[in-house]
XYZ file of C-alpha atoms in Angstrom:
206
model
C 78.214 101.776 103.192
C 80.113 100.240 106.129
C 83.176 101.178 108.174
C 85.373 98.966 105.996
C 84.095 100.331 102.678
C 81.327 100.634 100.114
C 79.794 97.906 97.965
C 77.487 98.385 94.975
C 75.750 95.505 93.230
C 75.748 96.280 89.516
C 73.531 95.237 86.629
C 73.586 91.589 85.547
C 73.946 88.223 87.245
C 71.357 85.666 88.273
C 69.508 85.674 91.601
C 66.547 84.048 93.315
C 64.480 86.553 95.312
C 61.604 86.566 97.767
C 59.481 89.688 98.043
C 56.557 90.137 100.445
C 54.548 93.265 101.247
C 56.740 95.173 98.785
C 59.853 94.316 100.776
C 62.840 92.218 99.816
C 63.014 89.366 102.300
C 65.692 87.263 100.688
C 67.940 86.941 97.678
C 70.638 84.486 96.743
C 72.757 84.182 93.617
C 75.677 85.522 91.635
C 75.926 89.252 91.133
C 78.460 91.655 89.596
C 79.765 94.079 92.184
C 81.999 97.099 92.637
C 83.747 97.784 95.911
C 85.862 100.510 97.481
C 87.691 99.390 100.623
C 88.670 102.062 103.148
C 92.156 100.842 104.042
C 94.836 102.273 106.300
C 96.592 103.636 103.188
C 93.711 104.960 101.113
C 90.937 103.511 98.944
C 91.383 100.089 97.337
C 89.016 99.936 94.340
C 87.873 96.610 92.919
C 85.127 95.074 90.800
C 84.120 91.485 90.252
C 81.514 88.901 91.105
C 79.801 88.077 94.388
C 78.217 84.710 95.054
C 76.130 85.521 98.089
C 72.855 85.836 99.913
C 70.890 88.439 101.828
C 68.123 87.946 104.391
C 65.996 90.724 105.801
C 65.970 88.969 109.169
C 69.731 89.330 109.447
C 69.858 92.582 107.536
C 73.198 91.419 106.181
C 74.926 90.303 103.009
C 77.251 87.302 103.103
C 79.111 85.294 100.479
C 82.295 84.652 98.541
C 83.619 87.416 96.304
C 86.135 87.391 93.467
C 87.458 90.677 92.127
C 90.197 92.494 90.268
C 91.776 95.809 91.162
C 90.413 98.499 88.858
C 92.951 101.129 89.927
C 96.615 100.895 90.993
C 97.115 100.885 94.754
C 100.207 102.253 96.502
C 101.245 100.480 99.691
C 103.961 102.274 101.732
C 106.780 100.131 103.144
C 109.652 100.868 105.545
C 107.727 103.711 107.144
C 107.003 105.317 103.769
C 110.581 105.297 102.456
C 109.651 102.590 99.922
C 106.428 101.670 98.159
C 104.816 98.664 96.539
C 102.506 99.560 93.660
C 99.796 96.944 93.099
C 98.795 96.999 89.440
C 95.249 97.296 88.145
C 94.117 93.855 87.023
C 95.580 92.073 90.060
C 93.119 89.503 91.401
C 91.627 89.195 94.882
C 89.178 87.006 96.730
C 87.459 87.521 100.051
C 84.643 86.211 102.195
C 81.924 88.664 103.141
C 80.300 87.739 106.469
C 77.407 89.772 107.838
C 78.442 92.841 105.829
C 82.039 92.596 107.075
C 85.233 92.075 105.082
C 88.256 91.288 107.226
C 90.947 90.537 104.683
C 91.848 89.601 101.150
C 93.739 86.788 99.470
C 95.436 88.211 96.397
C 97.571 87.365 93.389
C 99.341 90.608 92.628
C 101.283 92.129 89.794
C 103.469 94.607 91.644
C 106.315 97.100 91.315
C 108.670 97.796 94.205
C 110.226 101.241 94.563
C 113.211 101.668 96.882
C 113.499 105.312 97.977
C 111.736 106.429 94.797
C 113.741 104.260 92.368
C 112.044 101.444 90.472
C 113.826 98.361 91.797
C 111.663 95.266 91.150
C 108.759 94.101 89.002
C 106.994 90.814 89.558
C 104.161 88.906 91.119
C 103.102 87.986 94.651
C 101.089 84.763 94.778
C 98.513 83.969 97.495
C 99.347 87.154 99.352
C 97.203 88.115 102.340
C 96.095 91.677 103.087
C 94.518 92.851 106.354
C 92.244 95.797 105.708
C 92.217 97.223 109.231
C 96.023 97.354 109.567
C 97.027 97.719 105.905
C 99.546 94.889 106.314
C 100.447 92.816 103.258
C 102.214 89.481 103.540
C 103.344 87.329 100.626
C 106.164 86.066 98.454
C 106.829 85.730 94.760
C 109.270 86.105 91.890
C 110.553 89.497 90.763
C 112.887 90.854 88.092
C 115.525 93.452 88.908
C 114.669 96.661 87.018
C 118.083 98.338 87.341
C 121.695 97.352 88.001
C 122.709 96.923 91.621
C 126.275 98.154 91.791
C 128.743 98.777 94.593
C 132.243 100.196 94.154
C 134.743 99.703 96.952
C 135.776 102.710 99.001
C 139.219 102.796 97.349
C 137.662 102.290 93.868
C 139.718 99.123 93.409
C 136.767 96.953 92.354
C 133.046 97.058 91.541
C 130.458 94.408 92.401
C 127.453 94.199 90.017
C 124.128 92.374 89.847
C 122.746 93.192 86.406
C 119.284 94.422 85.519
C 116.958 91.561 84.592
C 118.154 89.155 87.285
C 115.333 87.037 88.691
C 114.865 87.006 92.464
C 112.543 85.517 95.044
C 111.112 88.172 97.341
C 109.137 88.123 100.590
C 107.167 91.049 102.006
C 105.886 91.149 105.587
C 105.560 93.555 108.519
C 105.637 96.561 106.233
C 108.979 95.809 104.590
C 110.781 93.823 101.928
C 112.158 91.144 104.243
C 114.120 88.949 101.884
C 115.573 88.769 98.383
C 116.822 85.345 97.473
C 117.167 82.707 94.844
C 120.241 82.138 92.737
C 121.411 85.518 91.423
C 124.276 85.970 88.931
C 126.959 88.512 89.874
C 130.160 89.967 88.414
C 133.207 91.724 89.848
C 135.006 94.345 87.730
C 138.280 96.174 88.090
C 137.981 99.807 89.127
C 134.673 101.534 88.394
C 133.135 98.642 86.456
C 134.318 99.352 82.907
C 135.810 96.588 80.801
C 135.598 92.817 81.173
C 134.513 91.110 84.379
C 137.317 89.734 86.554
C 135.069 87.214 88.311
C 131.587 85.812 87.802
C 129.416 83.659 90.033
C 126.050 83.112 91.647
C 124.802 84.572 94.897
C 122.283 82.675 97.037
C 119.974 84.540 99.460
C 120.978 87.966 98.195
C 119.396 89.868 101.079
């Protein structure tokens, strides 16, 4: 166990070992592992494979680790008003140096909830996550999970982006910073019933 989390090497894998006077002096190889990271927002639970080495002289384990999330992980955004749910099965890689893990590079299947409502589903590619601060940074493609609709104050017209629209999204500094891409929109008379009056495409939606 370390300040950043707990690692357990599980059964299997292939290693070369050196044992002297009934003590393990050295091992090197590929080992299955399970890991719980103590992050700023709760435990992040993963399992995978570690290609690493241990020396008694250093008293430390180092190597390259590949893993997948074994449990969903909720990351609060906008001060907790929103949340990004990282799905189990999302992949991560990290470098373990002298028993320390500083951050993760991840490819994430994720769901974004805006004030409790399911807004986006998609994937963040090559996202970076800092364990000590709980900050996630990355971008990817998401699908809109519900209609985005705005009716004018005098109810004269309604602007609509329909569920299923594909958007590019960027997350950084604890917030959804940008929604973009080319997004189809419609304008309706009144409250949105009937045929669309206008249709078009919106670039850099947010």
